Amino acid sequence: FAIFITGRAYDQVRQQVALPRLNVKICGSSGGITEGPDGATHQSVLDLGLMRLLPNMVVFNPADGNQTEDVVAAAHRIDGPVYIRLSRYETAENIPAGTVFIVGKGQVLKEGNNIVLCGSGPIMQEVNRASKELAEEDIDVGVVNFHTLKPFDTSLVAELQKKYQYIVSVEEHSIYGGLGTAIAEAIALNGSVSGCKLVQCGVQDTFGESGSAEDLLALHGLDTAGLVKTVKGLDR
């Protein structure tokens, strides 16, 4: 489980893997709140932040099964520590076939106007669904997938800052330490551009709780309906 391999073993990972930069690949399963009924003790909403903090650690969060294959192949080629976050939540193919995968480079899946939804991991299923539902109401949002959280694609964020009024980060993780934090860091490093604002959709500084994956996504505003509501609430 992601919560145990990153939390309970954090000192060992820090001292015996990251510090000596050993060629070790760590796979954390059951990441995020969609782990479901096991609740707060087993739901990992801090793992990406913990792993991002470690020097020498590469951090992947693949969006679906096919992308997981890309990530595993990439991890094999990397000579050093790698963390791969995996999910037990069954999802569709969230990334179109043939989409180029490059370590540390985000994937622009759809261009839009004013607002771009940036996701990471299987939550891309809800991001894609929200984009399609919004399009039916003539609200055209961009869609970007960040499969690599470290090294992070700050240059792509700079492009998004110039193009969009709002960047909406969507993650099955705490708003602290994960994708939203990585984007905020990139915006700060890039400098303020065109008044672009960041809106963070994620676990709002709380532990998980027991429930079905679908109910928990809805509770945290991370399901399709919640994301659509967030976008509609923005001043366009």
PDB file of C-alpha atoms in Angstrom:
ATOM      1  CA  PHE A   1       0.000   0.000   0.000  1.00  0.00           C
ATOM      2  CA  ALA A   2       1.255   3.485  -0.885  1.00  0.00           C
ATOM      3  CA  ILE A   3       0.540   4.754   2.610  1.00  0.00           C
ATOM      4  CA  PHE A   4       2.840   2.168   4.213  1.00  0.00           C
ATOM      5  CA  ILE A   5       5.668   2.027   1.661  1.00  0.00           C
ATOM      6  CA  THR A   6       6.000   5.840   1.839  1.00  0.00           C
ATOM      7  CA  GLY A   7       4.900   6.524   5.425  1.00  0.00           C
ATOM      8  CA  ARG A   8       5.938   3.642   7.633  1.00  0.00           C
ATOM      9  CA  ALA A   9       9.133   3.073   5.626  1.00  0.00           C
ATOM     10  CA  TYR A  10       9.946   6.754   5.040  1.00  0.00           C
ATOM     11  CA  ASP A  11      13.124   6.777   7.122  1.00  0.00           C
ATOM     12  CA  GLN A  12      14.425   3.664   5.376  1.00  0.00           C
ATOM     13  CA  VAL A  13      13.613   5.083   1.939  1.00  0.00           C
ATOM     14  CA  ARG A  14      15.338   8.342   2.840  1.00  0.00           C
ATOM     15  CA  GLN A  15      18.462   6.855   4.423  1.00  0.00           C
ATOM     16  CA  GLN A  16      18.967   3.682   2.409  1.00  0.00           C
ATOM     17  CA  VAL A  17      17.538   4.473  -1.027  1.00  0.00           C
ATOM     18  CA  ALA A  18      17.398   8.193  -1.800  1.00  0.00           C
ATOM     19  CA  LEU A  19      20.497   9.365   0.048  1.00  0.00           C
ATOM     20  CA  PRO A  20      22.907   6.832  -1.580  1.00  0.00           C
ATOM     21  CA  ARG A  21      20.910   7.166  -4.843  1.00  0.00           C
ATOM     22  CA  LEU A  22      20.395   3.434  -5.177  1.00  0.00           C
ATOM     23  CA  ASN A  23      18.738   1.952  -8.237  1.00  0.00           C
ATOM     24  CA  VAL A  24      15.505   1.026  -6.420  1.00  0.00           C
ATOM     25  CA  LYS A  25      11.966   1.259  -7.799  1.00  0.00           C
ATOM     26  CA  ILE A  26       9.169   1.752  -5.248  1.00  0.00           C
ATOM     27  CA  CYS A  27       5.568   1.044  -6.260  1.00  0.00           C
ATOM     28  CA  GLY A  28       2.841   2.292  -3.947  1.00  0.00           C
ATOM     29  CA  SER A  29      -0.510   0.644  -4.630  1.00  0.00           C
ATOM     30  CA  SER A  30      -4.001   1.767  -3.587  1.00  0.00           C
ATOM     31  CA  GLY A  31      -3.078   5.445  -3.804  1.00  0.00           C
ATOM     32  CA  GLY A  32      -5.635   8.138  -3.055  1.00  0.00           C
ATOM     33  CA  ILE A  33      -9.156   8.141  -1.660  1.00  0.00           C
ATOM     34  CA  THR A  34     -10.491   5.699  -4.273  1.00  0.00           C
ATOM     35  CA  GLU A  35      -8.911   2.959  -2.158  1.00  0.00           C
ATOM     36  CA  GLY A  36     -12.319   3.330  -0.538  1.00  0.00           C
ATOM     37  CA  PRO A  37     -13.868   1.447   2.411  1.00  0.00           C
ATOM     38  CA  ASP A  38     -10.601   0.844   4.311  1.00  0.00           C
ATOM     39  CA  GLY A  39     -10.688   4.527   5.246  1.00  0.00           C
ATOM     40  CA  ALA A  40      -8.141   6.982   6.596  1.00  0.00           C
ATOM     41  CA  THR A  41      -5.663   4.389   7.865  1.00  0.00           C
ATOM     42  CA  HIS A  42      -5.186   2.933   4.387  1.00  0.00           C
ATOM     43  CA  GLN A  43      -5.877   5.873   2.054  1.00  0.00           C
ATOM     44  CA  SER A  44      -2.684   7.548   0.958  1.00  0.00           C
ATOM     45  CA  VAL A  45      -3.201  11.252   0.267  1.00  0.00           C
ATOM     46  CA  LEU A  46       0.302  12.407   1.252  1.00  0.00           C
ATOM     47  CA  ASP A  47       2.588   9.970  -0.592  1.00  0.00           C
ATOM     48  CA  LEU A  48       3.384  12.111  -3.626  1.00  0.00           C
ATOM     49  CA  GLY A  49       4.374  15.024  -1.396  1.00  0.00           C
ATOM     50  CA  LEU A  50       6.617  12.813   0.732  1.00  0.00           C
ATOM     51  CA  MET A  51       8.383  11.337  -2.294  1.00  0.00           C
ATOM     52  CA  ARG A  52       8.724  14.701  -4.070  1.00  0.00           C
ATOM     53  CA  LEU A  53      10.628  16.012  -1.059  1.00  0.00           C
ATOM     54  CA  LEU A  54      13.365  13.394  -1.319  1.00  0.00           C
ATOM     55  CA  PRO A  55      16.493  14.373  -3.263  1.00  0.00           C
ATOM     56  CA  ASN A  56      17.305  12.023  -6.180  1.00  0.00           C
ATOM     57  CA  MET A  57      13.748  10.597  -6.301  1.00  0.00           C
ATOM     58  CA  VAL A  58      11.798  10.554  -9.574  1.00  0.00           C
ATOM     59  CA  VAL A  59       8.019  10.539  -9.010  1.00  0.00           C
ATOM     60  CA  PHE A  60       5.460   9.119 -11.445  1.00  0.00           C
ATOM     61  CA  ASN A  61       1.647   9.100 -11.240  1.00  0.00           C
ATOM     62  CA  PRO A  62       0.321   7.340 -14.377  1.00  0.00           C
ATOM     63  CA  ALA A  63      -3.207   8.021 -15.587  1.00  0.00           C
ATOM     64  CA  ASP A  64      -4.231   4.536 -16.754  1.00  0.00           C
ATOM     65  CA  GLY A  65      -3.021   1.022 -17.468  1.00  0.00           C
ATOM     66  CA  ASN A  66      -1.337   1.834 -20.770  1.00  0.00           C
ATOM     67  CA  GLN A  67       0.512   4.770 -19.260  1.00  0.00           C
ATOM     68  CA  THR A  68       1.599   2.576 -16.372  1.00  0.00           C
ATOM     69  CA  GLU A  69       3.402   0.424 -18.935  1.00  0.00           C
ATOM     70  CA  ASP A  70       5.185   3.553 -20.217  1.00  0.00           C
ATOM     71  CA  VAL A  71       6.104   4.538 -16.668  1.00  0.00           C
ATOM     72  CA  VAL A  72       7.464   1.109 -15.729  1.00  0.00           C
ATOM     73  CA  ALA A  73       9.578   1.016 -18.890  1.00  0.00           C
ATOM     74  CA  ALA A  74      10.887   4.519 -18.152  1.00  0.00           C
ATOM     75  CA  ALA A  75      11.643   3.611 -14.543  1.00  0.00           C
ATOM     76  CA  HIS A  76      13.656   0.621 -15.738  1.00  0.00           C
ATOM     77  CA  ARG A  77      15.821   2.945 -17.843  1.00  0.00           C
ATOM     78  CA  ILE A  78      16.455   5.365 -14.967  1.00  0.00           C
ATOM     79  CA  ASP A  79      19.552   4.574 -12.923  1.00  0.00           C
ATOM     80  CA  GLY A  80      18.341   5.720  -9.522  1.00  0.00           C
ATOM     81  CA  PRO A  81      15.376   5.832  -7.123  1.00  0.00           C
ATOM     82  CA  VAL A  82      11.881   5.999  -8.597  1.00  0.00           C
ATOM     83  CA  TYR A  83       8.462   6.151  -6.947  1.00  0.00           C
ATOM     84  CA  ILE A  84       5.430   4.976  -8.935  1.00  0.00           C
ATOM     85  CA  ARG A  85       1.976   5.642  -7.520  1.00  0.00           C
ATOM     86  CA  LEU A  86      -0.568   2.999  -8.517  1.00  0.00           C
ATOM     87  CA  SER A  87      -4.323   2.746  -7.978  1.00  0.00           C
ATOM     88  CA  ARG A  88      -6.701  -0.136  -7.340  1.00  0.00           C
ATOM     89  CA  TYR A  89      -9.531   1.885  -8.921  1.00  0.00           C
ATOM     90  CA  GLU A  90     -10.604   0.551 -12.306  1.00  0.00           C
ATOM     91  CA  THR A  91     -10.625   3.265 -14.951  1.00  0.00           C
ATOM     92  CA  ALA A  92     -11.032   3.633 -18.676  1.00  0.00           C
ATOM     93  CA  GLU A  93      -8.156   4.423 -21.023  1.00  0.00           C
ATOM     94  CA  ASN A  94      -7.688   8.054 -20.090  1.00  0.00           C
ATOM     95  CA  ILE A  95      -4.853   8.920 -22.470  1.00  0.00           C
ATOM     96  CA  PRO A  96      -5.428   8.654 -26.243  1.00  0.00           C
ATOM     97  CA  ALA A  97      -3.424   5.945 -27.991  1.00  0.00           C
ATOM     98  CA  GLY A  98      -0.263   7.285 -29.581  1.00  0.00           C
ATOM     99  CA  THR A  99       0.167  10.188 -27.142  1.00  0.00           C
ATOM    100  CA  VAL A 100       3.898  10.754 -26.751  1.00  0.00           C
ATOM    101  CA  PHE A 101       5.285   9.882 -23.319  1.00  0.00           C
ATOM    102  CA  ILE A 102       8.421  11.715 -22.168  1.00  0.00           C
ATOM    103  CA  VAL A 103       9.685  11.664 -18.596  1.00  0.00           C
ATOM    104  CA  GLY A 104       9.168  15.070 -17.000  1.00  0.00           C
ATOM    105  CA  LYS A 105       6.950  16.413 -19.795  1.00  0.00           C
ATOM    106  CA  GLY A 106       3.236  17.029 -19.385  1.00  0.00           C
ATOM    107  CA  GLN A 107       0.780  15.959 -22.070  1.00  0.00           C
ATOM    108  CA  VAL A 108      -1.576  18.512 -23.608  1.00  0.00           C
ATOM    109  CA  LEU A 109      -4.634  16.417 -24.442  1.00  0.00           C
ATOM    110  CA  LYS A 110      -6.954  19.261 -25.442  1.00  0.00           C
ATOM    111  CA  GLU A 111      -6.680  22.989 -26.067  1.00  0.00           C
ATOM    112  CA  GLY A 112      -9.278  25.326 -24.597  1.00  0.00           C
ATOM    113  CA  ASN A 113     -10.223  28.895 -23.765  1.00  0.00           C
ATOM    114  CA  ASN A 114      -9.679  30.733 -20.459  1.00  0.00           C
ATOM    115  CA  ILE A 115      -9.611  27.593 -18.271  1.00  0.00           C
ATOM    116  CA  VAL A 116      -7.383  24.501 -18.298  1.00  0.00           C
ATOM    117  CA  LEU A 117      -7.896  21.390 -16.166  1.00  0.00           C
ATOM    118  CA  CYS A 118      -4.580  19.839 -15.125  1.00  0.00           C
ATOM    119  CA  GLY A 119      -4.763  16.335 -13.674  1.00  0.00           C
ATOM    120  CA  SER A 120      -2.436  13.588 -12.525  1.00  0.00           C
ATOM    121  CA  GLY A 121      -3.194   9.887 -12.145  1.00  0.00           C
ATOM    122  CA  PRO A 122      -6.474   7.994 -12.680  1.00  0.00           C
ATOM    123  CA  ILE A 123      -8.430  11.126 -11.729  1.00  0.00           C
ATOM    124  CA  MET A 124      -7.895  12.021 -15.396  1.00  0.00           C
ATOM    125  CA  GLN A 125     -11.022   9.950 -16.002  1.00  0.00           C
ATOM    126  CA  GLU A 126     -13.105  12.564 -14.180  1.00  0.00           C
ATOM    127  CA  VAL A 127     -11.166  15.396 -15.837  1.00  0.00           C
ATOM    128  CA  ASN A 128     -11.923  14.041 -19.314  1.00  0.00           C
ATOM    129  CA  ARG A 129     -15.579  13.495 -18.468  1.00  0.00           C
ATOM    130  CA  ALA A 130     -15.898  17.013 -17.050  1.00  0.00           C
ATOM    131  CA  SER A 131     -14.303  18.465 -20.167  1.00  0.00           C
ATOM    132  CA  LYS A 132     -16.823  16.677 -22.395  1.00  0.00           C
ATOM    133  CA  GLU A 133     -19.791  17.677 -20.247  1.00  0.00           C
ATOM    134  CA  LEU A 134     -18.673  21.305 -20.223  1.00  0.00           C
ATOM    135  CA  ALA A 135     -18.220  21.249 -23.993  1.00  0.00           C
ATOM    136  CA  GLU A 136     -21.889  20.304 -24.342  1.00  0.00           C
ATOM    137  CA  GLU A 137     -22.663  23.641 -22.665  1.00  0.00           C
ATOM    138  CA  ASP A 138     -20.227  25.525 -24.918  1.00  0.00           C
ATOM    139  CA  ILE A 139     -17.601  25.848 -22.188  1.00  0.00           C
ATOM    140  CA  ASP A 140     -14.315  24.917 -23.838  1.00  0.00           C
ATOM    141  CA  VAL A 141     -11.655  23.951 -21.303  1.00  0.00           C
ATOM    142  CA  GLY A 142      -8.130  22.717 -21.953  1.00  0.00           C
ATOM    143  CA  VAL A 143      -6.950  19.368 -20.568  1.00  0.00           C
ATOM    144  CA  VAL A 144      -3.390  18.523 -19.496  1.00  0.00           C
ATOM    145  CA  ASN A 145      -2.019  15.353 -17.912  1.00  0.00           C
ATOM    146  CA  PHE A 146       1.030  15.552 -15.649  1.00  0.00           C
ATOM    147  CA  HIS A 147       2.232  11.948 -15.303  1.00  0.00           C
ATOM    148  CA  THR A 148       5.579  13.023 -13.830  1.00  0.00           C
ATOM    149  CA  LEU A 149       5.569  15.113 -10.647  1.00  0.00           C
ATOM    150  CA  LYS A 150       9.342  15.122 -10.309  1.00  0.00           C
ATOM    151  CA  PRO A 151      11.082  16.302 -12.410  1.00  0.00           C
ATOM    152  CA  PHE A 152       8.192  18.660 -13.102  1.00  0.00           C
ATOM    153  CA  ASP A 153       7.376  20.403 -16.380  1.00  0.00           C
ATOM    154  CA  THR A 154       7.692  24.049 -15.308  1.00  0.00           C
ATOM    155  CA  SER A 155       8.085  25.166 -18.931  1.00  0.00           C
ATOM    156  CA  LEU A 156       4.659  23.794 -19.825  1.00  0.00           C
ATOM    157  CA  VAL A 157       3.158  25.615 -16.844  1.00  0.00           C
ATOM    158  CA  ALA A 158       4.704  28.827 -18.194  1.00  0.00           C
ATOM    159  CA  GLU A 159       2.906  28.219 -21.495  1.00  0.00           C
ATOM    160  CA  LEU A 160      -0.368  27.588 -19.687  1.00  0.00           C
ATOM    161  CA  GLN A 161       0.086  30.804 -17.687  1.00  0.00           C
ATOM    162  CA  LYS A 162       0.283  32.775 -20.917  1.00  0.00           C
ATOM    163  CA  LYS A 163      -2.701  31.063 -22.559  1.00  0.00           C
ATOM    164  CA  TYR A 164      -5.249  30.663 -19.750  1.00  0.00           C
ATOM    165  CA  GLN A 165      -6.925  32.830 -17.125  1.00  0.00           C
ATOM    166  CA  TYR A 166      -7.299  29.881 -14.739  1.00  0.00           C
ATOM    167  CA  ILE A 167      -5.239  26.753 -14.147  1.00  0.00           C
ATOM    168  CA  VAL A 168      -7.298  24.189 -12.215  1.00  0.00           C
ATOM    169  CA  SER A 169      -5.242  21.415 -10.616  1.00  0.00           C
ATOM    170  CA  VAL A 170      -7.120  18.150 -10.028  1.00  0.00           C
ATOM    171  CA  GLU A 171      -5.609  15.449  -7.842  1.00  0.00           C
ATOM    172  CA  GLU A 172      -6.556  12.533  -5.637  1.00  0.00           C
ATOM    173  CA  HIS A 173      -4.073  13.804  -3.076  1.00  0.00           C
ATOM    174  CA  SER A 174      -3.753  16.545  -0.499  1.00  0.00           C
ATOM    175  CA  ILE A 175      -3.633  20.033  -1.963  1.00  0.00           C
ATOM    176  CA  TYR A 176      -0.315  20.288  -0.117  1.00  0.00           C
ATOM    177  CA  GLY A 177       2.728  18.678  -1.687  1.00  0.00           C
ATOM    178  CA  GLY A 178       1.277  17.168  -4.844  1.00  0.00           C
ATOM    179  CA  LEU A 179       0.296  18.448  -8.288  1.00  0.00           C
ATOM    180  CA  GLY A 180      -1.250  21.708  -7.099  1.00  0.00           C
ATOM    181  CA  THR A 181       1.856  22.532  -5.096  1.00  0.00           C
ATOM    182  CA  ALA A 182       4.116  21.662  -8.040  1.00  0.00           C
ATOM    183  CA  ILE A 183       2.114  23.989 -10.298  1.00  0.00           C
ATOM    184  CA  ALA A 184       2.160  26.764  -7.675  1.00  0.00           C
ATOM    185  CA  GLU A 185       5.940  26.408  -7.366  1.00  0.00           C
ATOM    186  CA  ALA A 186       6.278  26.587 -11.145  1.00  0.00           C
ATOM    187  CA  ILE A 187       4.097  29.708 -11.342  1.00  0.00           C
ATOM    188  CA  ALA A 188       6.228  31.367  -8.650  1.00  0.00           C
ATOM    189  CA  LEU A 189       9.451  30.411 -10.404  1.00  0.00           C
ATOM    190  CA  ASN A 190       8.153  31.519 -13.796  1.00  0.00           C
ATOM    191  CA  GLY A 191       6.906  34.829 -12.452  1.00  0.00           C
ATOM    192  CA  SER A 192       3.415  36.281 -12.709  1.00  0.00           C
ATOM    193  CA  VAL A 193       2.168  36.151 -16.283  1.00  0.00           C
ATOM    194  CA  SER A 194      -1.084  37.716 -17.514  1.00  0.00           C
ATOM    195  CA  GLY A 195      -2.761  37.447 -14.106  1.00  0.00           C
ATOM    196  CA  CYS A 196      -3.259  33.692 -14.366  1.00  0.00           C
ATOM    197  CA  LYS A 197      -4.802  32.182 -11.210  1.00  0.00           C
ATOM    198  CA  LEU A 198      -4.446  28.699  -9.744  1.00  0.00           C
ATOM    199  CA  VAL A 199      -7.468  26.833  -8.374  1.00  0.00           C
ATOM    200  CA  GLN A 200      -6.715  23.632  -6.435  1.00  0.00           C
ATOM    201  CA  CYS A 201      -9.143  20.711  -6.466  1.00  0.00           C
ATOM    202  CA  GLY A 202      -7.998  17.934  -4.169  1.00  0.00           C
ATOM    203  CA  VAL A 203      -8.162  16.682  -0.605  1.00  0.00           C
ATOM    204  CA  GLN A 204      -8.467  19.868   1.450  1.00  0.00           C
ATOM    205  CA  ASP A 205      -6.042  19.289   4.347  1.00  0.00           C
ATOM    206  CA  THR A 206      -7.920  16.354   5.818  1.00  0.00           C
ATOM    207  CA  PHE A 207      -7.529  12.611   6.241  1.00  0.00           C
ATOM    208  CA  GLY A 208      -9.586  10.162   4.223  1.00  0.00           C
ATOM    209  CA  GLU A 209     -12.647   8.309   5.440  1.00  0.00           C
ATOM    210  CA  SER A 210     -14.531   5.116   4.665  1.00  0.00           C
ATOM    211  CA  GLY A 211     -16.878   5.002   1.692  1.00  0.00           C
ATOM    212  CA  SER A 212     -17.141   3.912  -1.893  1.00  0.00           C
ATOM    213  CA  ALA A 213     -14.658   5.401  -4.324  1.00  0.00           C
ATOM    214  CA  GLU A 214     -17.466   7.209  -6.128  1.00  0.00           C
ATOM    215  CA  ASP A 215     -18.948   8.684  -2.939  1.00  0.00           C
ATOM    216  CA  LEU A 216     -15.541   9.890  -1.754  1.00  0.00           C
ATOM    217  CA  LEU A 217     -14.735  11.547  -5.066  1.00  0.00           C
ATOM    218  CA  ALA A 218     -18.080  13.342  -4.862  1.00  0.00           C
ATOM    219  CA  LEU A 219     -17.469  14.329  -1.227  1.00  0.00           C
ATOM    220  CA  HIS A 220     -14.217  16.060  -2.180  1.00  0.00           C
ATOM    221  CA  GLY A 221     -15.592  17.636  -5.357  1.00  0.00           C
ATOM    222  CA  LEU A 222     -13.365  15.459  -7.524  1.00  0.00           C
ATOM    223  CA  ASP A 223     -16.043  13.650  -9.503  1.00  0.00           C
ATOM    224  CA  THR A 224     -17.313  14.911 -12.838  1.00  0.00           C
ATOM    225  CA  ALA A 225     -20.164  16.906 -11.284  1.00  0.00           C
ATOM    226  CA  GLY A 226     -17.835  18.528  -8.767  1.00  0.00           C
ATOM    227  CA  LEU A 227     -15.326  19.592 -11.396  1.00  0.00           C
ATOM    228  CA  VAL A 228     -18.064  20.951 -13.650  1.00  0.00           C
ATOM    229  CA  LYS A 229     -19.417  22.964 -10.716  1.00  0.00           C
ATOM    230  CA  THR A 230     -15.952  24.358  -9.956  1.00  0.00           C
ATOM    231  CA  VAL A 231     -15.398  25.466 -13.543  1.00  0.00           C
ATOM    232  CA  LYS A 232     -18.833  27.053 -13.803  1.00  0.00           C
ATOM    233  CA  GLY A 233     -18.122  28.989 -10.625  1.00  0.00           C
ATOM    234  CA  LEU A 234     -15.101  30.714 -12.138  1.00  0.00           C
ATOM    235  CA  ASP A 235     -15.394  34.195 -13.605  1.00  0.00           C
ATOM    236  CA  ARG A 236     -15.003  33.589 -17.326  1.00  0.00           C
TER     237      ARG A 236
END
